[in-house]
Amino acid sequence: MPSREEVTYFGAGPALLPTDVLENAAKALLDYDHTGLGIAEHSHRSQHATDIINNAKADLASYLDIPDDYDILFMQGGGSGEFSATAYNLVGAWVTRKKAEILEQLGVKSEEDANQEELVSALKKAVESELKLDYLVTGSWSLKAYQEAGRLLGPEHTNIATDSRPINDGKFGKIPEESTWKLSKNPAMVYYCDNETVDGVEFPKFPDVLAPKADGTGPIVVADMSSNILSRRIPVKNFSVIFFGAQKNLGSTGVTVVVIKKSLLPPACPQPSPSLMRKLGLPIPPVVFSYETIAKNNSLYNTLSIFDVYIAGQVLKKLLKTFPDKVDGQQAIADKKAALIYGALEAHPDIYKIVPDKSARSRMNICFRVTKDNDTDKAEAYFLKLGTSFGLTGLKGHRSVGGIRASNYNCIPLAGAEKLVRFLHDFAQP
């Protein structure tokens, strides 16, 4: 059996973790901070848990330069849970804003002062005619998010502002030109997945059409960054909500992080009452998916997996220690690794076919097909078998699309990428 040092794991998630972080976590499982109890045994209501959460929040804010007018939440349910949570919470925020507009039109200062039937009637008309959630469908995960919103709200309230499939033979692999996007007027949110793990598609930068205007106004942008967070600098202020599962670049499976503008939380933007949402025919989020509730309780409304937050915190501390320039230092390495791997694939066009268009190639999930000897299935099976024998594992593509996928997450060292590059060159030889 190979040792940990002999294996370079390119799996798409759960992904590789730093060995020293795992070693420290193993010790903490037995005895955390000389307390005689393991970290998984301490109460989530303890000061130990609070300190772990607060330290992880502070380190994440430092590493990504998250402004003070954002809050950081640790939640559960993974990215799929956030497909629902973003729809629930952002629709609620839309209703709150729309209610304020209608109250102003009615000439009253508060909901209590308004004629309730008149207010609800006006809100219902607004919901029916104006409520939209926009989705940029550029891969499997953004498609799932769009489908979940339609399931919760009804397709009449969801809008595919852009869809990659018509320009890519029914598959994903490109991002349509921004000039072709059909964005709604004042949508509750514009949602996109910054990096599509299944399809190997990554937005090269923040979309210009979604950027805030000079006066600070602009669309409410929500992004799933589960698979490329911590790998490059992001313009946090352009987003209203960013979420990411921990299990790619941050830590172990079990926690999901939400970075949210405080202007979407009380007191600036309290969620509508459940009774009002029912009158409007809109869904009410489960309490564990309520950003308002989770923020109010510093992520400790229910029993959070403190062990997983601890691992994420240890990864962040290691990143901050390794890179004095924070995320910029990690980005330089991520870009270099991706360039090396794509360069090796491009050097042998008769053997390797890179799946996504060059304009949208992911730096994190490098998807390609192997066509050696004109028998793709046989060639890929041999590629995977031979790669495993050289300690290159986790290279099988997603079950829905097949092929090969090298997930180039932060924990893949430069030496690991170089090892894969040598194998790609060697395999391509006659």
mmCIF file with all atom_site columns, N, CA, C and O in Angstrom, residues 265-301:
data_model
loop_
_atom_site.group_PDB
_atom_site.id
_atom_site.type_symbol
_atom_site.label_atom_id
_atom_site.label_alt_id
_atom_site.label_comp_id
_atom_site.label_asym_id
_atom_site.label_entity_id
_atom_site.label_seq_id
_atom_site.pdbx_PDB_ins_code
_atom_site.Cartn_x
_atom_site.Cartn_y
_atom_site.Cartn_z
_atom_site.occupancy
_atom_site.B_iso_or_equiv
_atom_site.pdbx_formal_charge
_atom_site.auth_seq_id
_atom_site.auth_comp_id
_atom_site.auth_asym_id
_atom_site.auth_atom_id
_atom_site.pdbx_PDB_model_num
ATOM 1   N N  . LEU A 1 265 ? -29.111 41.976 6.427  1.00 0.00 ? 265 LEU A N  1
ATOM 2   C CA . LEU A 1 265 ? -29.459 41.419 7.729  1.00 0.00 ? 265 LEU A CA 1
ATOM 3   C C  . LEU A 1 265 ? -30.077 42.512 8.600  1.00 0.00 ? 265 LEU A C  1
ATOM 4   O O  . LEU A 1 265 ? -29.904 43.702 8.325  1.00 0.00 ? 265 LEU A O  1
ATOM 5   N N  . PRO A 1 266 ? -30.792 42.127 9.659  1.00 0.00 ? 266 PRO A N  1
ATOM 6   C CA . PRO A 1 266 ? -31.290 43.148 10.587 1.00 0.00 ? 266 PRO A CA 1
ATOM 7   C C  . PRO A 1 266 ? -30.126 43.904 11.214 1.00 0.00 ? 266 PRO A C  1
ATOM 8   O O  . PRO A 1 266 ? -29.053 43.335 11.380 1.00 0.00 ? 266 PRO A O  1
ATOM 9   N N  . PRO A 1 267 ? -30.321 45.163 11.589 1.00 0.00 ? 267 PRO A N  1
ATOM 10  C CA . PRO A 1 267 ? -31.598 45.902 11.509 1.00 0.00 ? 267 PRO A CA 1
ATOM 11  C C  . PRO A 1 267 ? -31.895 46.504 10.149 1.00 0.00 ? 267 PRO A C  1
ATOM 12  O O  . PRO A 1 267 ? -33.001 46.969 9.906  1.00 0.00 ? 267 PRO A O  1
ATOM 13  N N  . ALA A 1 268 ? -30.914 46.479 9.235  1.00 0.00 ? 268 ALA A N  1
ATOM 14  C CA . ALA A 1 268 ? -31.121 47.126 7.937  1.00 0.00 ? 268 ALA A CA 1
ATOM 15  C C  . ALA A 1 268 ? -32.208 46.437 7.121  1.00 0.00 ? 268 ALA A C  1
ATOM 16  O O  . ALA A 1 268 ? -33.010 47.101 6.450  1.00 0.00 ? 268 ALA A O  1
ATOM 17  N N  . CYS A 1 269 ? -32.241 45.114 7.177  1.00 0.00 ? 269 CYS A N  1
ATOM 18  C CA . CYS A 1 269 ? -33.167 44.373 6.314  1.00 0.00 ? 269 CYS A CA 1
ATOM 19  C C  . CYS A 1 269 ? -33.707 43.138 7.031  1.00 0.00 ? 269 CYS A C  1
ATOM 20  O O  . CYS A 1 269 ? -33.294 42.017 6.748  1.00 0.00 ? 269 CYS A O  1
ATOM 21  N N  . PRO A 1 270 ? -34.640 43.322 7.958  1.00 0.00 ? 270 PRO A N  1
ATOM 22  C CA . PRO A 1 270 ? -35.239 42.158 8.627  1.00 0.00 ? 270 PRO A CA 1
ATOM 23  C C  . PRO A 1 270 ? -36.090 41.347 7.655  1.00 0.00 ? 270 PRO A C  1
ATOM 24  O O  . PRO A 1 270 ? -36.712 41.910 6.748  1.00 0.00 ? 270 PRO A O  1
ATOM 25  N N  . GLN A 1 271 ? -36.104 40.060 7.831  1.00 0.00 ? 271 GLN A N  1
ATOM 26  C CA . GLN A 1 271 ? -36.916 39.197 6.982  1.00 0.00 ? 271 GLN A CA 1
ATOM 27  C C  . GLN A 1 271 ? -38.406 39.440 7.254  1.00 0.00 ? 271 GLN A C  1
ATOM 28  O O  . GLN A 1 271 ? -38.800 39.762 8.386  1.00 0.00 ? 271 GLN A O  1
ATOM 29  N N  . PRO A 1 272 ? -39.246 39.314 6.240  1.00 0.00 ? 272 PRO A N  1
ATOM 30  C CA . PRO A 1 272 ? -40.692 39.471 6.446  1.00 0.00 ? 272 PRO A CA 1
ATOM 31  C C  . PRO A 1 272 ? -41.206 38.416 7.420  1.00 0.00 ? 272 PRO A C  1
ATOM 32  O O  . PRO A 1 272 ? -40.614 37.340 7.562  1.00 0.00 ? 272 PRO A O  1
ATOM 33  N N  . SER A 1 273 ? -42.298 38.708 8.063  1.00 0.00 ? 273 SER A N  1
ATOM 34  C CA . SER A 1 273 ? -42.880 37.741 8.991  1.00 0.00 ? 273 SER A CA 1
ATOM 35  C C  . SER A 1 273 ? -43.394 36.526 8.227  1.00 0.00 ? 273 SER A C  1
ATOM 36  O O  . SER A 1 273 ? -43.803 36.638 7.066  1.00 0.00 ? 273 SER A O  1
ATOM 37  N N  . PRO A 1 274 ? -43.368 35.345 8.854  1.00 0.00 ? 274 PRO A N  1
ATOM 38  C CA . PRO A 1 274 ? -43.918 34.153 8.197  1.00 0.00 ? 274 PRO A CA 1
ATOM 39  C C  . PRO A 1 274 ? -45.366 34.349 7.749  1.00 0.00 ? 274 PRO A C  1
ATOM 40  O O  . PRO A 1 274 ? -45.755 33.865 6.679  1.00 0.00 ? 274 PRO A O  1
ATOM 41  N N  . SER A 1 275 ? -46.158 35.072 8.541  1.00 0.00 ? 275 SER A N  1
ATOM 42  C CA . SER A 1 275 ? -47.559 35.261 8.167  1.00 0.00 ? 275 SER A CA 1
ATOM 43  C C  . SER A 1 275 ? -47.686 36.065 6.884  1.00 0.00 ? 275 SER A C  1
ATOM 44  O O  . SER A 1 275 ? -48.530 35.766 6.029  1.00 0.00 ? 275 SER A O  1
ATOM 45  N N  . LEU A 1 276 ? -46.833 37.093 6.720  1.00 0.00 ? 276 LEU A N  1
ATOM 46  C CA . LEU A 1 276 ? -46.880 37.873 5.489  1.00 0.00 ? 276 LEU A CA 1
ATOM 47  C C  . LEU A 1 276 ? -46.449 37.027 4.297  1.00 0.00 ? 276 LEU A C  1
ATOM 48  O O  . LEU A 1 276 ? -47.080 37.080 3.234  1.00 0.00 ? 276 LEU A O  1
ATOM 49  N N  . MET A 1 277 ? -45.388 36.256 4.455  1.00 0.00 ? 277 MET A N  1
ATOM 50  C CA . MET A 1 277 ? -44.924 35.405 3.344  1.00 0.00 ? 277 MET A CA 1
ATOM 51  C C  . MET A 1 277 ? -45.996 34.403 2.937  1.00 0.00 ? 277 MET A C  1
ATOM 52  O O  . MET A 1 277 ? -46.190 34.117 1.747  1.00 0.00 ? 277 MET A O  1
ATOM 53  N N  . ARG A 1 278 ? -46.733 33.868 3.917  1.00 0.00 ? 278 ARG A N  1
ATOM 54  C CA . ARG A 1 278 ? -47.813 32.926 3.586  1.00 0.00 ? 278 ARG A CA 1
ATOM 55  C C  . ARG A 1 278 ? -48.918 33.629 2.802  1.00 0.00 ? 278 ARG A C  1
ATOM 56  O O  . ARG A 1 278 ? -49.469 33.064 1.840  1.00 0.00 ? 278 ARG A O  1
ATOM 57  N N  . LYS A 1 279 ? -49.248 34.858 3.207  1.00 0.00 ? 279 LYS A N  1
ATOM 58  C CA . LYS A 1 279 ? -50.280 35.607 2.490  1.00 0.00 ? 279 LYS A CA 1
ATOM 59  C C  . LYS A 1 279 ? -49.863 35.885 1.048  1.00 0.00 ? 279 LYS A C  1
ATOM 60  O O  . LYS A 1 279 ? -50.706 35.982 0.159  1.00 0.00 ? 279 LYS A O  1
ATOM 61  N N  . LEU A 1 280 ? -48.559 36.014 0.829  1.00 0.00 ? 280 LEU A N  1
ATOM 62  C CA . LEU A 1 280 ? -48.047 36.292 -0.519 1.00 0.00 ? 280 LEU A CA 1
ATOM 63  C C  . LEU A 1 280 ? -47.823 35.021 -1.329 1.00 0.00 ? 280 LEU A C  1
ATOM 64  O O  . LEU A 1 280 ? -47.434 35.081 -2.499 1.00 0.00 ? 280 LEU A O  1
ATOM 65  N N  . GLY A 1 281 ? -48.035 33.869 -0.701 1.00 0.00 ? 281 GLY A N  1
ATOM 66  C CA . GLY A 1 281 ? -47.835 32.599 -1.396 1.00 0.00 ? 281 GLY A CA 1
ATOM 67  C C  . GLY A 1 281 ? -46.379 32.254 -1.623 1.00 0.00 ? 281 GLY A C  1
ATOM 68  O O  . GLY A 1 281 ? -46.061 31.511 -2.552 1.00 0.00 ? 281 GLY A O  1
ATOM 69  N N  . LEU A 1 282 ? -45.496 32.795 -0.772 1.00 0.00 ? 282 LEU A N  1
ATOM 70  C CA . LEU A 1 282 ? -44.059 32.575 -0.925 1.00 0.00 ? 282 LEU A CA 1
ATOM 71  C C  . LEU A 1 282 ? -43.546 31.640 0.168  1.00 0.00 ? 282 LEU A C  1
ATOM 72  O O  . LEU A 1 282 ? -44.072 31.638 1.287  1.00 0.00 ? 282 LEU A O  1
ATOM 73  N N  . PRO A 1 283 ? -42.514 30.859 -0.133 1.00 0.00 ? 283 PRO A N  1
ATOM 74  C CA . PRO A 1 283 ? -42.008 29.883 0.843  1.00 0.00 ? 283 PRO A CA 1
ATOM 75  C C  . PRO A 1 283 ? -41.267 30.542 2.003  1.00 0.00 ? 283 PRO A C  1
ATOM 76  O O  . PRO A 1 283 ? -40.678 31.614 1.856  1.00 0.00 ? 283 PRO A O  1
ATOM 77  N N  . ILE A 1 284 ? -41.319 29.880 3.135  1.00 0.00 ? 284 ILE A N  1
ATOM 78  C CA . ILE A 1 284 ? -40.643 30.343 4.347  1.00 0.00 ? 284 ILE A CA 1
ATOM 79  C C  . ILE A 1 284 ? -39.469 29.409 4.610  1.00 0.00 ? 284 ILE A C  1
ATOM 80  O O  . ILE A 1 284 ? -39.636 28.183 4.617  1.00 0.00 ? 284 ILE A O  1
ATOM 81  N N  . PRO A 1 285 ? -38.273 29.926 4.827  1.00 0.00 ? 285 PRO A N  1
ATOM 82  C CA . PRO A 1 285 ? -37.120 29.040 4.994  1.00 0.00 ? 285 PRO A CA 1
ATOM 83  C C  . PRO A 1 285 ? -37.158 28.266 6.306  1.00 0.00 ? 285 PRO A C  1
ATOM 84  O O  . PRO A 1 285 ? -37.619 28.795 7.321  1.00 0.00 ? 285 PRO A O  1
ATOM 85  N N  . PRO A 1 286 ? -36.674 27.026 6.306  1.00 0.00 ? 286 PRO A N  1
ATOM 86  C CA . PRO A 1 286 ? -36.417 26.351 7.579  1.00 0.00 ? 286 PRO A CA 1
ATOM 87  C C  . PRO A 1 286 ? -35.492 27.231 8.411  1.00 0.00 ? 286 PRO A C  1
ATOM 88  O O  . PRO A 1 286 ? -34.615 27.912 7.868  1.00 0.00 ? 286 PRO A O  1
ATOM 89  N N  . VAL A 1 287 ? -35.672 27.230 9.705  1.00 0.00 ? 287 VAL A N  1
ATOM 90  C CA . VAL A 1 287 ? -34.933 28.167 10.540 1.00 0.00 ? 287 VAL A CA 1
ATOM 91  C C  . VAL A 1 287 ? -33.422 27.984 10.410 1.00 0.00 ? 287 VAL A C  1
ATOM 92  O O  . VAL A 1 287 ? -32.662 28.951 10.500 1.00 0.00 ? 287 VAL A O  1
ATOM 93  N N  . VAL A 1 288 ? -32.948 26.761 10.151 1.00 0.00 ? 288 VAL A N  1
ATOM 94  C CA . VAL A 1 288 ? -31.507 26.543 10.034 1.00 0.00 ? 288 VAL A CA 1
ATOM 95  C C  . VAL A 1 288 ? -30.947 27.094 8.719  1.00 0.00 ? 288 VAL A C  1
ATOM 96  O O  . VAL A 1 288 ? -29.738 27.163 8.541  1.00 0.00 ? 288 VAL A O  1
ATOM 97  N N  . PHE A 1 289 ? -31.817 27.502 7.792  1.00 0.00 ? 289 PHE A N  1
ATOM 98  C CA . PHE A 1 289 ? -31.384 28.128 6.550  1.00 0.00 ? 289 PHE A CA 1
ATOM 99  C C  . PHE A 1 289 ? -31.616 29.638 6.567  1.00 0.00 ? 289 PHE A C  1
ATOM 100 O O  . PHE A 1 289 ? -31.452 30.310 5.547  1.00 0.00 ? 289 PHE A O  1
ATOM 101 N N  . SER A 1 290 ? -32.022 30.166 7.708  1.00 0.00 ? 290 SER A N  1
ATOM 102 C CA . SER A 1 290 ? -32.277 31.598 7.822  1.00 0.00 ? 290 SER A CA 1
ATOM 103 C C  . SER A 1 290 ? -30.988 32.332 8.156  1.00 0.00 ? 290 SER A C  1
ATOM 104 O O  . SER A 1 290 ? -30.426 32.170 9.244  1.00 0.00 ? 290 SER A O  1
ATOM 105 N N  . TYR A 1 291 ? -30.497 33.150 7.229  1.00 0.00 ? 291 TYR A N  1
ATOM 106 C CA . TYR A 1 291 ? -29.277 33.908 7.477  1.00 0.00 ? 291 TYR A CA 1
ATOM 107 C C  . TYR A 1 291 ? -29.448 34.813 8.698  1.00 0.00 ? 291 TYR A C  1
ATOM 108 O O  . TYR A 1 291 ? -28.516 35.001 9.486  1.00 0.00 ? 291 TYR A O  1
ATOM 109 N N  . GLU A 1 292 ? -30.629 35.385 8.842  1.00 0.00 ? 292 GLU A N  1
ATOM 110 C CA . GLU A 1 292 ? -30.904 36.260 9.981  1.00 0.00 ? 292 GLU A CA 1
ATOM 111 C C  . GLU A 1 292 ? -30.696 35.514 11.299 1.00 0.00 ? 292 GLU A C  1
ATOM 112 O O  . GLU A 1 292 ? -30.047 36.022 12.220 1.00 0.00 ? 292 GLU A O  1
ATOM 113 N N  . THR A 1 293 ? -31.221 34.299 11.366 1.00 0.00 ? 293 THR A N  1
ATOM 114 C CA . THR A 1 293 ? -31.116 33.506 12.593 1.00 0.00 ? 293 THR A CA 1
ATOM 115 C C  . THR A 1 293 ? -29.680 33.078 12.856 1.00 0.00 ? 293 THR A C  1
ATOM 116 O O  . THR A 1 293 ? -29.177 33.171 13.984 1.00 0.00 ? 293 THR A O  1
ATOM 117 N N  . ILE A 1 294 ? -28.999 32.607 11.828 1.00 0.00 ? 294 ILE A N  1
ATOM 118 C CA . ILE A 1 294 ? -27.627 32.134 11.996 1.00 0.00 ? 294 ILE A CA 1
ATOM 119 C C  . ILE A 1 294 ? -26.705 33.289 12.383 1.00 0.00 ? 294 ILE A C  1
ATOM 120 O O  . ILE A 1 294 ? -25.845 33.157 13.258 1.00 0.00 ? 294 ILE A O  1
ATOM 121 N N  . ALA A 1 295 ? -26.888 34.449 11.767 1.00 0.00 ? 295 ALA A N  1
ATOM 122 C CA . ALA A 1 295 ? -26.053 35.611 12.092 1.00 0.00 ? 295 ALA A CA 1
ATOM 123 C C  . ALA A 1 295 ? -26.299 36.077 13.523 1.00 0.00 ? 295 ALA A C  1
ATOM 124 O O  . ALA A 1 295 ? -25.360 36.396 14.255 1.00 0.00 ? 295 ALA A O  1
ATOM 125 N N  . LYS A 1 296 ? -27.562 36.108 13.931 1.00 0.00 ? 296 LYS A N  1
ATOM 126 C CA . LYS A 1 296 ? -27.914 36.561 15.280 1.00 0.00 ? 296 LYS A CA 1
ATOM 127 C C  . LYS A 1 296 ? -27.264 35.695 16.348 1.00 0.00 ? 296 LYS A C  1
ATOM 128 O O  . LYS A 1 296 ? -26.924 36.175 17.437 1.00 0.00 ? 296 LYS A O  1
ATOM 129 N N  . ASN A 1 297 ? -27.060 34.422 16.038 1.00 0.00 ? 297 ASN A N  1
ATOM 130 C CA . ASN A 1 297 ? -26.514 33.472 17.007 1.00 0.00 ? 297 ASN A CA 1
ATOM 131 C C  . ASN A 1 297 ? -25.047 33.131 16.752 1.00 0.00 ? 297 ASN A C  1
ATOM 132 O O  . ASN A 1 297 ? -24.547 32.130 17.272 1.00 0.00 ? 297 ASN A O  1
ATOM 133 N N  . ASN A 1 298 ? -24.359 33.951 15.949 1.00 0.00 ? 298 ASN A N  1
ATOM 134 C CA . ASN A 1 298 ? -22.940 33.719 15.646 1.00 0.00 ? 298 ASN A CA 1
ATOM 135 C C  . ASN A 1 298 ? -22.690 32.275 15.203 1.00 0.00 ? 298 ASN A C  1
ATOM 136 O O  . ASN A 1 298 ? -21.756 31.615 15.661 1.00 0.00 ? 298 ASN A O  1
ATOM 137 N N  . SER A 1 299 ? -23.548 31.787 14.337 1.00 0.00 ? 299 SER A N  1
ATOM 138 C CA . SER A 1 299 ? -23.455 30.443 13.740 1.00 0.00 ? 299 SER A CA 1
ATOM 139 C C  . SER A 1 299 ? -23.734 29.316 14.728 1.00 0.00 ? 299 SER A C  1
ATOM 140 O O  . SER A 1 299 ? -23.493 28.149 14.417 1.00 0.00 ? 299 SER A O  1
ATOM 141 N N  . LEU A 1 300 ? -24.240 29.629 15.905 1.00 0.00 ? 300 LEU A N  1
ATOM 142 C CA . LEU A 1 300 ? -24.444 28.609 16.938 1.00 0.00 ? 300 LEU A CA 1
ATOM 143 C C  . LEU A 1 300 ? -25.911 28.466 17.321 1.00 0.00 ? 300 LEU A C  1
ATOM 144 O O  . LEU A 1 300 ? -26.234 28.153 18.473 1.00 0.00 ? 300 LEU A O  1
ATOM 145 N N  . TYR A 1 301 ? -26.820 28.666 16.372 1.00 0.00 ? 301 TYR A N  1
ATOM 146 C CA . TYR A 1 301 ? -28.237 28.447 16.668 1.00 0.00 ? 301 TYR A CA 1
ATOM 147 C C  . TYR A 1 301 ? -28.497 26.976 16.979 1.00 0.00 ? 301 TYR A C  1
ATOM 148 O O  . TYR A 1 301 ? -29.209 26.651 17.918 1.00 0.00 ? 301 TYR A O  1
#
